[in-house]
Tab-separated table of C-alpha atoms in Angstrom:
chain	number	residue	atom	x	y	z
S	1	LYS	CA	-7.551	18.557	-24.087
S	2	ASN	CA	-3.978	19.326	-25.136
S	3	PHE	CA	-2.804	15.726	-25.565
S	4	LYS	CA	0.167	16.794	-27.666
S	5	LYS	CA	2.054	18.402	-24.771
S	6	GLU	CA	4.562	16.091	-23.113
S	7	CYS	CA	3.245	14.732	-19.809
S	8	ILE	CA	3.894	12.391	-16.893
S	9	LEU	CA	1.011	10.001	-16.214
S	10	PHE	CA	0.409	8.955	-12.586
S	11	LEU	CA	-1.860	5.991	-11.852
S	12	ASP	CA	-3.870	5.701	-8.606
S	13	ILE	CA	-1.825	8.024	-6.453
S	14	ASN	CA	-2.707	9.767	-3.205
S	15	PRO	CA	-1.478	13.341	-3.862
S	16	ASN	CA	-1.257	14.054	-0.130
S	17	GLN	CA	1.584	11.557	0.281
S	18	TYR	CA	3.722	13.142	-2.440
S	19	LYS	CA	3.451	16.897	-1.865
S	20	GLU	CA	7.211	17.452	-2.097
S	21	LEU	CA	7.421	15.489	-5.365
S	22	PHE	CA	4.720	17.590	-7.023
S	23	GLU	CA	6.240	20.801	-5.680
S	24	ASN	CA	9.448	19.821	-7.478
S	25	LEU	CA	7.565	18.953	-10.681
S	26	LYS	CA	5.399	22.096	-10.664
S	27	ASN	CA	6.138	24.643	-13.395
S	28	LYS	CA	8.302	22.162	-15.289
S	29	ARG	CA	7.802	21.761	-19.032
S	30	LYS	CA	5.614	18.661	-18.632
S	31	ASP	CA	1.946	18.326	-17.705
S	32	LEU	CA	1.111	16.238	-14.649
S	33	VAL	CA	-1.750	13.901	-15.604
S	34	PHE	CA	-3.638	11.671	-13.149
S	35	PHE	CA	-5.821	8.611	-13.594
S	36	ASN	CA	-7.264	7.054	-10.421
S	37	SER	CA	-9.622	4.114	-10.895
S	38	ARG	CA	-10.048	3.214	-7.204
S	39	ARG	CA	-9.599	6.197	-4.899
S	40	SER	CA	-10.481	9.597	-6.339
S	41	VAL	CA	-7.553	11.963	-6.734
S	42	LEU	CA	-9.901	14.625	-5.269
S	43	SER	CA	-11.028	12.573	-2.275
S	44	ASP	CA	-10.170	15.202	0.360
S	45	LEU	CA	-9.709	18.960	0.660
S	46	GLU	CA	-5.899	18.801	0.899
S	47	SER	CA	-5.713	16.790	-2.350
S	48	ILE	CA	-7.971	19.318	-4.104
S	49	ARG	CA	-5.725	22.161	-2.934
S	50	MET	CA	-2.638	20.289	-4.093
S	51	MET	CA	-4.103	19.588	-7.553
S	52	ARG	CA	-5.028	23.257	-7.971
S	53	LYS	CA	-1.598	24.384	-6.840
S	54	ILE	CA	0.300	22.163	-9.285
S	55	GLY	CA	-2.181	22.554	-12.163
S	56	GLY	CA	-2.764	18.788	-12.268
S	57	LYS	CA	-4.817	17.331	-15.126
S	58	ILE	CA	-7.348	14.565	-14.398
S	59	ILE	CA	-8.494	12.058	-17.003
S	60	THR	CA	-11.359	9.572	-16.664
S	61	PRO	CA	-13.090	7.233	-19.132
S	62	ASN	CA	-16.240	9.406	-19.190
S	63	LEU	CA	-14.182	12.462	-20.163
S	64	ILE	CA	-12.099	10.765	-22.847
S	65	LEU	CA	-14.410	8.277	-24.574
S	66	ASP	CA	-16.635	9.621	-27.359
S	67	THR	CA	-20.283	8.772	-28.094
S	68	ASN	CA	-19.468	5.998	-30.577
S	69	GLU	CA	-17.059	4.310	-28.169
S	70	LYS	CA	-19.598	4.460	-25.347
S	71	LYS	CA	-22.220	2.874	-27.646
S	72	MET	CA	-19.777	0.091	-28.565
S	73	ILE	CA	-19.212	-0.567	-24.861
S	74	LYS	CA	-22.972	-0.780	-24.212
S	75	ASP	CA	-23.338	-3.322	-27.057
S	76	LEU	CA	-20.393	-5.355	-25.746
S	77	VAL	CA	-21.789	-5.336	-22.228
S	78	PHE	CA	-25.152	-6.642	-23.459
S	79	SER	CA	-23.649	-9.498	-25.509
S	80	THR	CA	-21.055	-10.412	-22.872
S	81	GLU	CA	-23.648	-10.500	-20.081
S	82	ASN	CA	-25.499	-13.188	-22.010
S	83	ASP	CA	-22.252	-15.132	-22.546
S	84	ILE	CA	-21.450	-14.983	-18.829
S	85	LYS	CA	-24.937	-16.165	-17.852
S	86	GLU	CA	-24.563	-19.130	-20.227
S	87	ILE	CA	-21.151	-20.003	-18.788
S	88	PHE	CA	-22.541	-19.916	-15.252
S	89	LYS	CA	-25.109	-22.565	-16.220
S	90	LYS	CA	-22.284	-25.145	-16.424
S	91	THR	CA	-22.824	-26.036	-12.762
S	92	LYS	CA	-21.193	-29.481	-12.834
S	93	ILE	CA	-17.895	-28.083	-14.128
S	94	PHE	CA	-17.784	-25.341	-11.485
S	95	GLU	CA	-18.643	-27.740	-8.681
S	96	LYS	CA	-15.501	-29.734	-9.564
S	97	ILE	CA	-13.336	-26.603	-9.733
S	98	PHE	CA	-14.569	-24.957	-6.525
S	99	MET	CA	-13.686	-27.827	-4.225
S	100	PHE	CA	-11.638	-27.791	-1.032
S	101	GLU	CA	-10.812	-30.815	1.130
S	102	GLY	CA	-13.664	-32.776	-0.436
S	103	TYR	CA	-16.269	-30.061	-0.009
S	104	GLN	CA	-17.686	-28.127	-2.954
S	105	PHE	CA	-18.578	-24.512	-2.242
S	106	TRP	CA	-19.697	-23.344	-5.686
S	107	SER	CA	-23.329	-23.175	-4.539
S	108	SER	CA	-22.292	-20.751	-1.779
S	109	ILE	CA	-20.607	-18.221	-4.056
S	110	GLU	CA	-22.303	-18.699	-7.443
S	111	GLN	CA	-24.915	-15.936	-7.218
S	112	GLU	CA	-22.598	-13.442	-5.509
S	113	LEU	CA	-19.845	-14.026	-8.086
S	114	LEU	CA	-22.291	-13.685	-10.977
S	115	LYS	CA	-23.560	-10.423	-9.480
S	116	ILE	CA	-19.999	-9.061	-9.272
S	117	TYR	CA	-19.284	-9.894	-12.929
S	118	LEU	CA	-22.529	-8.371	-14.191
S	119	THR	CA	-22.198	-5.265	-12.009
S	120	ARG	CA	-18.606	-4.447	-12.941
S	121	ILE	CA	-18.376	-5.569	-16.572
S	122	GLU	CA	-19.200	-2.118	-17.978
S	123	GLU	CA	-16.561	-0.518	-15.753
S	124	TYR	CA	-13.922	-2.945	-17.058
S	125	PHE	CA	-14.821	-2.413	-20.710
S	126	LYS	CA	-14.573	1.346	-20.150
S	127	ILE	CA	-11.100	1.036	-18.645
S	128	VAL	CA	-9.935	-1.197	-21.521
S	129	PHE	CA	-11.190	1.218	-24.189
S	130	PHE	CA	-9.896	4.169	-22.189
S	131	GLY	CA	-6.455	2.616	-21.615
S	132	LYS	CA	-6.008	1.880	-25.293
S	133	LYS	CA	-7.091	5.372	-26.302
S	134	ILE	CA	-4.933	7.384	-23.893
S	135	ILE	CA	-1.801	5.360	-24.636
S	136	ARG	CA	-2.419	6.023	-28.327
S	137	GLU	CA	-3.235	9.733	-28.004
S	138	ILE	CA	-1.426	11.309	-25.042
S	139	ASN	CA	2.250	12.217	-25.245
S	140	ALA	CA	3.447	10.479	-22.057
S	141	SER	CA	7.207	10.537	-21.537
S	142	SER	CA	6.754	8.315	-18.461
S	143	ILE	CA	4.037	6.396	-16.622
S	144	VAL	CA	4.371	6.088	-12.841
S	145	LEU	CA	2.804	3.072	-11.107
S	146	PHE	CA	2.626	2.344	-7.383
S	147	ASN	CA	1.609	-1.300	-7.796
S	148	VAL	CA	1.033	-3.717	-10.665
S	149	ILE	CA	-2.018	-5.607	-9.403
S	150	GLY	CA	-4.771	-2.986	-9.806
S	151	GLU	CA	-7.137	-3.072	-12.801
S	152	GLY	CA	-6.061	0.284	-14.207
S	153	GLU	CA	-2.368	-0.499	-13.777
S	154	LYS	CA	-2.688	-3.872	-15.519
S	155	ILE	CA	-4.560	-2.431	-18.483
S	156	ILE	CA	-2.240	0.555	-18.974
S	157	GLN	CA	0.762	-1.796	-18.875
S	158	LYS	CA	-0.811	-4.083	-21.474
S	159	MET	CA	-1.656	-1.188	-23.782
S	160	ASN	CA	1.756	0.478	-23.503
S	161	HIS	CA	4.415	-1.382	-25.492
S	162	ASP	CA	7.376	0.791	-24.460
S	163	GLU	CA	8.518	-0.743	-21.162
S	164	LYS	CA	11.216	1.919	-20.787
S	165	LYS	CA	8.509	4.507	-20.057
S	166	ILE	CA	6.909	2.644	-17.137
S	167	ILE	CA	8.305	3.169	-13.632
S	168	LEU	CA	7.107	1.241	-10.599
S	169	LEU	CA	7.785	3.508	-7.613
S	170	GLU	CA	8.197	1.640	-4.320
S	171	HIS	CA	5.241	2.789	-2.239
S	172	ALA	CA	5.586	0.689	0.923
S	173	PHE	CA	8.195	-0.772	3.274
S	174	THR	CA	9.339	-4.133	1.921
S	175	ASN	CA	11.922	-6.302	3.622
S	176	TYR	CA	11.889	-9.466	1.522
S	177	ASN	CA	14.689	-12.037	1.693
S	178	GLU	CA	15.291	-15.710	0.865
S	179	LYS	CA	12.776	-16.874	3.468
S	180	ASN	CA	9.752	-14.819	2.395
S	181	ILE	CA	10.452	-14.106	-1.296
S	182	ILE	CA	7.684	-16.563	-2.260
S	183	TYR	CA	5.139	-14.031	-0.987
S	184	ASP	CA	6.411	-11.123	-3.079
S	185	ILE	CA	3.642	-10.939	-5.671
S	186	LEU	CA	3.821	-7.216	-6.422
S	187	ARG	CA	6.166	-7.564	-9.414
S	188	ILE	CA	4.615	-10.576	-11.142
S	189	ASN	CA	4.789	-10.117	-14.939
S	190	TYR	CA	6.297	-6.649	-14.529
S	191	ASN	CA	9.083	-5.704	-16.935
S	192	GLY	CA	9.443	-1.927	-16.585
S	193	LYS	CA	11.802	0.170	-14.487
S	194	ASN	CA	11.896	-0.053	-10.679
S	195	ALA	CA	12.331	3.079	-8.550
S	196	VAL	CA	13.414	1.836	-5.105
S	197	TRP	CA	14.061	3.526	-1.776
S	198	GLY	CA	17.625	2.348	-1.263
S	199	LYS	CA	20.381	-0.186	-1.776
S	200	ALA	CA	18.621	-2.881	0.260
S	201	GLN	CA	15.764	-3.136	-2.265
S	202	SER	CA	18.174	-2.787	-5.170
S	203	ASP	CA	20.283	-5.720	-3.931
S	204	TYR	CA	17.146	-7.780	-3.335
S	205	LEU	CA	15.907	-7.217	-6.903
S	206	THR	CA	19.246	-7.988	-8.560
S	207	LYS	CA	20.259	-10.976	-6.425
S	208	LEU	CA	16.949	-12.692	-5.672
S	209	LYS	CA	14.547	-11.456	-8.370
S	210	HIS	CA	17.250	-11.328	-11.092
S	211	VAL	CA	16.247	-7.848	-12.280
S	212	ASP	CA	18.774	-6.180	-14.587
S	213	GLU	CA	20.653	-3.311	-12.896
S	214	LYS	CA	19.758	-0.965	-15.767
S	215	ASP	CA	16.088	-1.359	-14.817
S	216	ILE	CA	16.658	-0.226	-11.212
S	217	LEU	CA	16.665	3.423	-10.125
S	218	ILE	CA	17.652	4.232	-6.535
S	219	THR	CA	15.549	7.311	-5.813
S	220	GLY	CA	14.907	7.254	-2.080
S	221	SER	CA	11.323	7.594	-0.828
S	222	PRO	CA	9.580	10.776	-2.035
S	223	ARG	CA	6.672	10.171	0.353
S	224	HIS	CA	9.005	10.402	3.357
S	225	ASP	CA	10.923	13.600	2.625
S	226	SER	CA	8.776	15.503	5.130
S	227	PHE	CA	9.600	12.929	7.817
S	228	HIS	CA	13.262	13.925	7.691
S	229	THR	CA	12.529	17.617	8.130
S	230	ASN	CA	10.209	16.967	11.080
S	231	THR	CA	11.538	17.669	14.594
S	232	LYS	CA	12.071	14.168	15.919
S	233	ASN	CA	11.210	12.726	19.297
S	234	LYS	CA	10.364	16.150	20.691
S	235	ILE	CA	7.543	15.223	23.071
S	236	SER	CA	6.989	13.222	26.238
S	237	GLN	CA	5.497	9.735	26.348
S	238	LYS	CA	1.881	10.837	26.427
S	239	TYR	CA	0.664	8.236	23.952
S	240	LEU	CA	1.595	4.667	23.036
S	241	LEU	CA	0.663	3.989	19.418
S	242	ILE	CA	-0.556	0.481	18.500
S	243	LEU	CA	-0.306	-0.543	14.835
S	244	PRO	CA	-2.324	-3.702	14.043
S	245	HIS	CA	-1.521	-5.349	10.713
S	246	ASN	CA	-3.947	-4.794	7.838
S	247	LEU	CA	-5.137	-8.291	6.906
S	248	THR	CA	-5.563	-8.816	3.160
S	249	SER	CA	-6.282	-11.800	0.934
S	250	PHE	CA	-3.422	-11.115	-1.504
S	251	ASN	CA	-1.010	-13.656	-0.012
S	252	ALA	CA	-3.590	-16.196	1.200
S	253	ILE	CA	-1.853	-16.018	4.591
S	254	SER	CA	-4.337	-14.221	6.816
S	255	GLY	CA	-7.501	-15.860	8.048
S	256	ILE	CA	-9.854	-16.140	10.990
S	257	ARG	CA	-7.077	-17.375	13.287
S	258	THR	CA	-4.901	-14.373	12.434
S	259	PHE	CA	-7.793	-12.023	13.110
S	260	GLU	CA	-8.547	-13.704	16.450
S	261	LYS	CA	-4.866	-13.583	17.391
S	262	GLN	CA	-4.691	-9.832	16.715
S	263	ILE	CA	-7.742	-9.268	18.945
S	264	THR	CA	-6.167	-11.378	21.708
S	265	ILE	CA	-2.911	-9.403	21.488
S	266	LEU	CA	-4.780	-6.080	21.545
S	267	LYS	CA	-6.687	-7.146	24.663
S	268	GLN	CA	-3.447	-8.021	26.425
S	269	ILE	CA	-1.728	-4.770	25.412
S	270	ILE	CA	-4.612	-2.567	26.504
S	271	GLU	CA	-4.999	-4.472	29.776
S	272	SER	CA	-1.272	-4.080	30.426
S	273	MET	CA	-1.474	-0.330	29.753
S	274	LYS	CA	-3.626	0.092	32.886
S	275	ASN	CA	-0.337	-0.161	34.802
S	276	TYR	CA	0.842	3.102	33.168
S	277	PRO	CA	-1.809	5.762	33.907
S	278	GLY	CA	0.364	8.500	32.439
S	279	VAL	CA	0.495	6.816	29.010
S	280	GLU	CA	-2.637	6.523	26.856
S	281	PRO	CA	-2.947	3.765	24.213
S	282	ILE	CA	-4.159	4.832	20.753
S	283	ILE	CA	-4.655	2.716	17.623
S	284	LYS	CA	-3.856	3.573	13.986
S	285	LEU	CA	-5.453	1.400	11.299
S	286	HIS	CA	-4.506	1.169	7.641
S	287	PRO	CA	-6.551	3.726	5.615
S	288	VAL	CA	-7.823	1.102	3.145
S	289	GLN	CA	-11.635	0.905	3.124
S	290	ASP	CA	-12.125	-2.808	2.437
S	291	LEU	CA	-14.583	-5.102	4.222
S	292	ASN	CA	-11.856	-6.781	6.310
S	293	ASN	CA	-10.636	-3.473	7.706
S	294	LYS	CA	-14.159	-2.145	8.327
S	295	PHE	CA	-15.071	-5.303	10.252
S	296	PHE	CA	-11.830	-5.153	12.229
S	297	LYS	CA	-12.423	-1.485	13.121
S	298	ALA	CA	-15.984	-2.204	14.266
S	299	LYS	CA	-14.732	-5.043	16.461
S	300	ILE	CA	-12.071	-2.835	18.086
S	301	GLN	CA	-14.666	-0.114	18.738
S	302	GLU	CA	-16.938	-2.697	20.334
S	303	LEU	CA	-14.233	-4.205	22.569
S	304	PHE	CA	-12.259	-1.055	23.424
S	305	PRO	CA	-14.675	1.918	23.297
S	306	GLN	CA	-12.300	3.937	25.507
S	307	VAL	CA	-9.397	3.738	23.013
S	308	ARG	CA	-9.123	6.357	20.266
S	309	ILE	CA	-8.815	4.958	16.749
S	310	PHE	CA	-7.169	6.846	13.883
S	311	GLN	CA	-7.404	5.721	10.259
S	312	ASN	CA	-7.338	8.435	7.599
S	313	GLU	CA	-5.209	10.897	9.552
S	314	PRO	CA	-1.631	11.334	8.248
S	315	ILE	CA	0.719	9.090	10.242
S	316	LEU	CA	3.121	12.016	10.705
S	317	GLU	CA	0.454	13.888	12.680
S	318	VAL	CA	-0.447	10.820	14.761
S	319	MET	CA	3.174	10.055	15.637
S	320	GLU	CA	3.948	13.638	16.631
S	321	TYR	CA	2.528	13.008	20.104
S	322	THR	CA	3.599	9.372	20.351
S	323	GLY	CA	6.338	8.330	22.767
S	324	SER	CA	6.415	4.603	21.934
S	325	VAL	CA	5.075	2.296	19.224
S	326	ILE	CA	3.857	-1.312	19.164
S	327	SER	CA	3.728	-2.877	15.687
S	328	ILE	CA	1.932	-6.209	15.199
S	329	LEU	CA	2.982	-8.394	12.249
S	330	GLY	CA	0.104	-10.527	10.941
S	331	GLU	CA	1.357	-11.317	7.440
S	332	VAL	CA	4.759	-11.614	5.772
S	333	SER	CA	5.873	-8.036	5.232
S	334	PRO	CA	6.158	-5.388	7.980
S	335	SER	CA	3.982	-2.279	7.798
S	336	THR	CA	5.295	0.981	6.387
S	337	THR	CA	4.277	2.669	9.645
S	338	LEU	CA	6.973	0.639	11.428
S	339	LEU	CA	9.635	2.181	9.187
S	340	GLU	CA	8.069	5.601	9.713
S	341	GLY	CA	8.340	5.100	13.471
S	342	LEU	CA	12.035	4.333	13.056
S	343	ILE	CA	12.540	7.444	10.902
S	344	LEU	CA	10.882	9.565	13.596
S	345	GLU	CA	13.053	7.959	16.292
S	346	LYS	CA	10.290	6.186	18.205
S	347	PRO	CA	11.204	3.143	20.329
S	348	ILE	CA	9.280	0.184	18.881
S	349	LEU	CA	8.032	-3.159	20.187
S	350	PHE	CA	7.553	-5.586	17.278
S	351	ILE	CA	5.166	-8.514	17.939
S	352	ASP	CA	5.239	-11.297	15.343
S	353	ILE	CA	2.091	-13.449	15.465
S	354	THR	CA	2.817	-15.335	12.228
S	355	LYS	CA	5.193	-17.938	13.734
S	356	LYS	CA	7.148	-17.829	10.453
S	357	ASP	CA	10.351	-16.600	12.086
S	358	ILE	CA	11.344	-14.356	9.164
S	359	PRO	CA	14.800	-12.811	9.802
S	360	PHE	CA	13.953	-9.179	9.057
S	361	GLU	CA	16.987	-6.920	8.884
S	362	PHE	CA	15.608	-4.409	11.404
S	363	ILE	CA	15.413	-7.263	13.951
S	364	GLN	CA	18.972	-8.362	13.248
S	365	ASP	CA	20.087	-4.729	13.661
S	366	ASN	CA	18.372	-4.520	17.088
S	367	ALA	CA	16.324	-1.564	15.863
S	368	VAL	CA	13.220	-2.920	17.657
S	369	ILE	CA	12.296	-5.097	20.623
S	370	ALA	CA	11.151	-8.247	18.808
S	371	ILE	CA	8.970	-10.894	20.486
S	372	LYS	CA	6.859	-13.824	19.279
S	373	ASP	CA	5.224	-15.004	22.492
S	374	GLU	CA	2.388	-13.131	24.216
S	375	SER	CA	3.841	-14.174	27.568
S	376	GLN	CA	6.591	-11.593	26.880
S	377	ILE	CA	4.219	-8.695	26.224
S	378	ASN	CA	3.845	-7.259	29.740
S	379	GLN	CA	7.585	-7.162	30.461
S	380	SER	CA	8.358	-5.836	26.980
S	381	ILE	CA	5.866	-2.980	27.377
S	382	ASN	CA	7.461	-2.088	30.707
S	383	ASP	CA	10.902	-2.057	29.065
S	384	LEU	CA	9.566	0.010	26.158
S	385	ILE	CA	8.148	2.676	28.470
S	386	ASN	CA	10.498	2.705	31.469
S	387	ASN	CA	13.934	1.443	30.385
S	388	GLU	CA	15.619	4.668	29.247
S	389	LYS	CA	18.890	2.933	28.365
S	390	LEU	CA	17.050	0.487	26.117
S	391	ARG	CA	14.969	3.274	24.556
S	392	ASP	CA	18.119	5.220	23.679
S	393	SER	CA	19.666	2.084	22.179
S	394	LEU	CA	16.571	1.407	20.039
S	395	ILE	CA	16.576	4.978	18.739
S	396	ARG	CA	20.286	4.802	17.810
S	397	ASN	CA	19.948	1.422	16.108
S	398	GLY	CA	16.749	2.490	14.349
S	399	SER	CA	18.471	5.573	12.946
S	400	LYS	CA	21.363	3.443	11.656
S	401	PHE	CA	18.893	1.073	9.981
S	402	THR	CA	16.954	3.826	8.228
S	403	GLU	CA	20.183	5.485	7.060
S	404	LYS	CA	21.159	2.175	5.501
S	405	TYR	CA	17.717	1.424	4.100
S	406	LEU	CA	16.794	4.863	2.684
S	407	SER	CA	18.864	6.835	0.167
S	408	PHE	CA	18.611	10.570	-0.656
S	409	THR	CA	16.824	11.232	2.648
S	410	GLY	CA	15.004	14.554	2.516
S	411	ASN	CA	15.875	14.940	-1.195
S	412	ALA	CA	14.153	11.932	-2.781
S	413	SER	CA	11.426	14.079	-4.374
S	414	LYS	CA	14.010	16.270	-6.069
S	415	ARG	CA	15.928	13.197	-7.217
S	416	PHE	CA	12.831	11.446	-8.662
S	417	SER	CA	11.481	14.619	-10.269
S	418	GLU	CA	14.787	15.100	-12.123
S	419	ILE	CA	14.610	11.523	-13.411
S	420	LEU	CA	11.027	12.035	-14.629
S	421	CYS	CA	11.836	15.352	-16.296
S	422	ASP	CA	14.828	13.857	-18.138
S	423	MET	CA	12.822	10.952	-19.603
S	424	LYS	CA	11.738	11.312	-23.222
């Protein structure tokens, strides 16, 4: 309730990934305030323990909005529902808009789309009212975002007119360049400060995205501080970790063919692993709980019931007993787990099924075995497991790449916390 005390506002963060950051911010003069609109900040026991330990404050629309504001929202929902229903009656207009290659598909999505609007309209009004109120009333010296495409993030940005207070903290491994810059949609219409993991991202933003240097903060990656204190590569090759790409609709790249290709590649990998009885294949999926990922997981369970699947477990724990990694690229940006494998000194086979031939820097640095053709899979797996000279070379090159790509390794949380505490 003490909105007058200076605070740092975090939007849609997983506390478990930033333990070291919050440890550094604990007991400082600022409150740590959290607003999660998608995944609850108290979604697991470890997050609850962390929030208690740091004295984190949680705000939600139901806690902040008063009775009059909630009544206004109800009235708006009622009137807007009627407006939406009237708009949806303009069938002829929508049939012309929702057309692809001569086929109209409005009739296929009309009722489902209307249902989504009517179901979620109250939630959106609440976030709009809430966003306006907290920006007006709380004393936030800084607002930390992890993306700019979520509903809460968009609204808070719109309501906050001081762009100097907003920081977009890099939350995933990005390796954009001239060839795939067109797919970088995560900074569209963003004008605040950028906290990046190292010089590679900084150079990319200044040279290709034309971001002013004063709006770039090289902080390192706070979520990976614990990776640098972990004992690396300490175990035998008991497990081979397979990392399929999470297929999203953000870039309009993935589709049925990409999904089928991933399944085909998985079949070939798991069949090939029968030649190595001492090495067990395991699969780690992205933790996101969307329909695409749920369907993909169900399909893997159906086809490979003997293979263990991890999803919500911390990647650090999964990789602890992993001797080798296979990362499958199905979109335009490599997965963060690939970088984490390099940090932990795991030899990696990188399979690109996109056919886009993007010249990623980690390929040019020979930090991974990179292939594009499934005919190379069996031999590449053999090299990955049995060629000790190649494995040593991959580990050395991977370490050089991560040293170049990540700044303030092991101390990024301290670095970022100092920046946040100094902001007024």
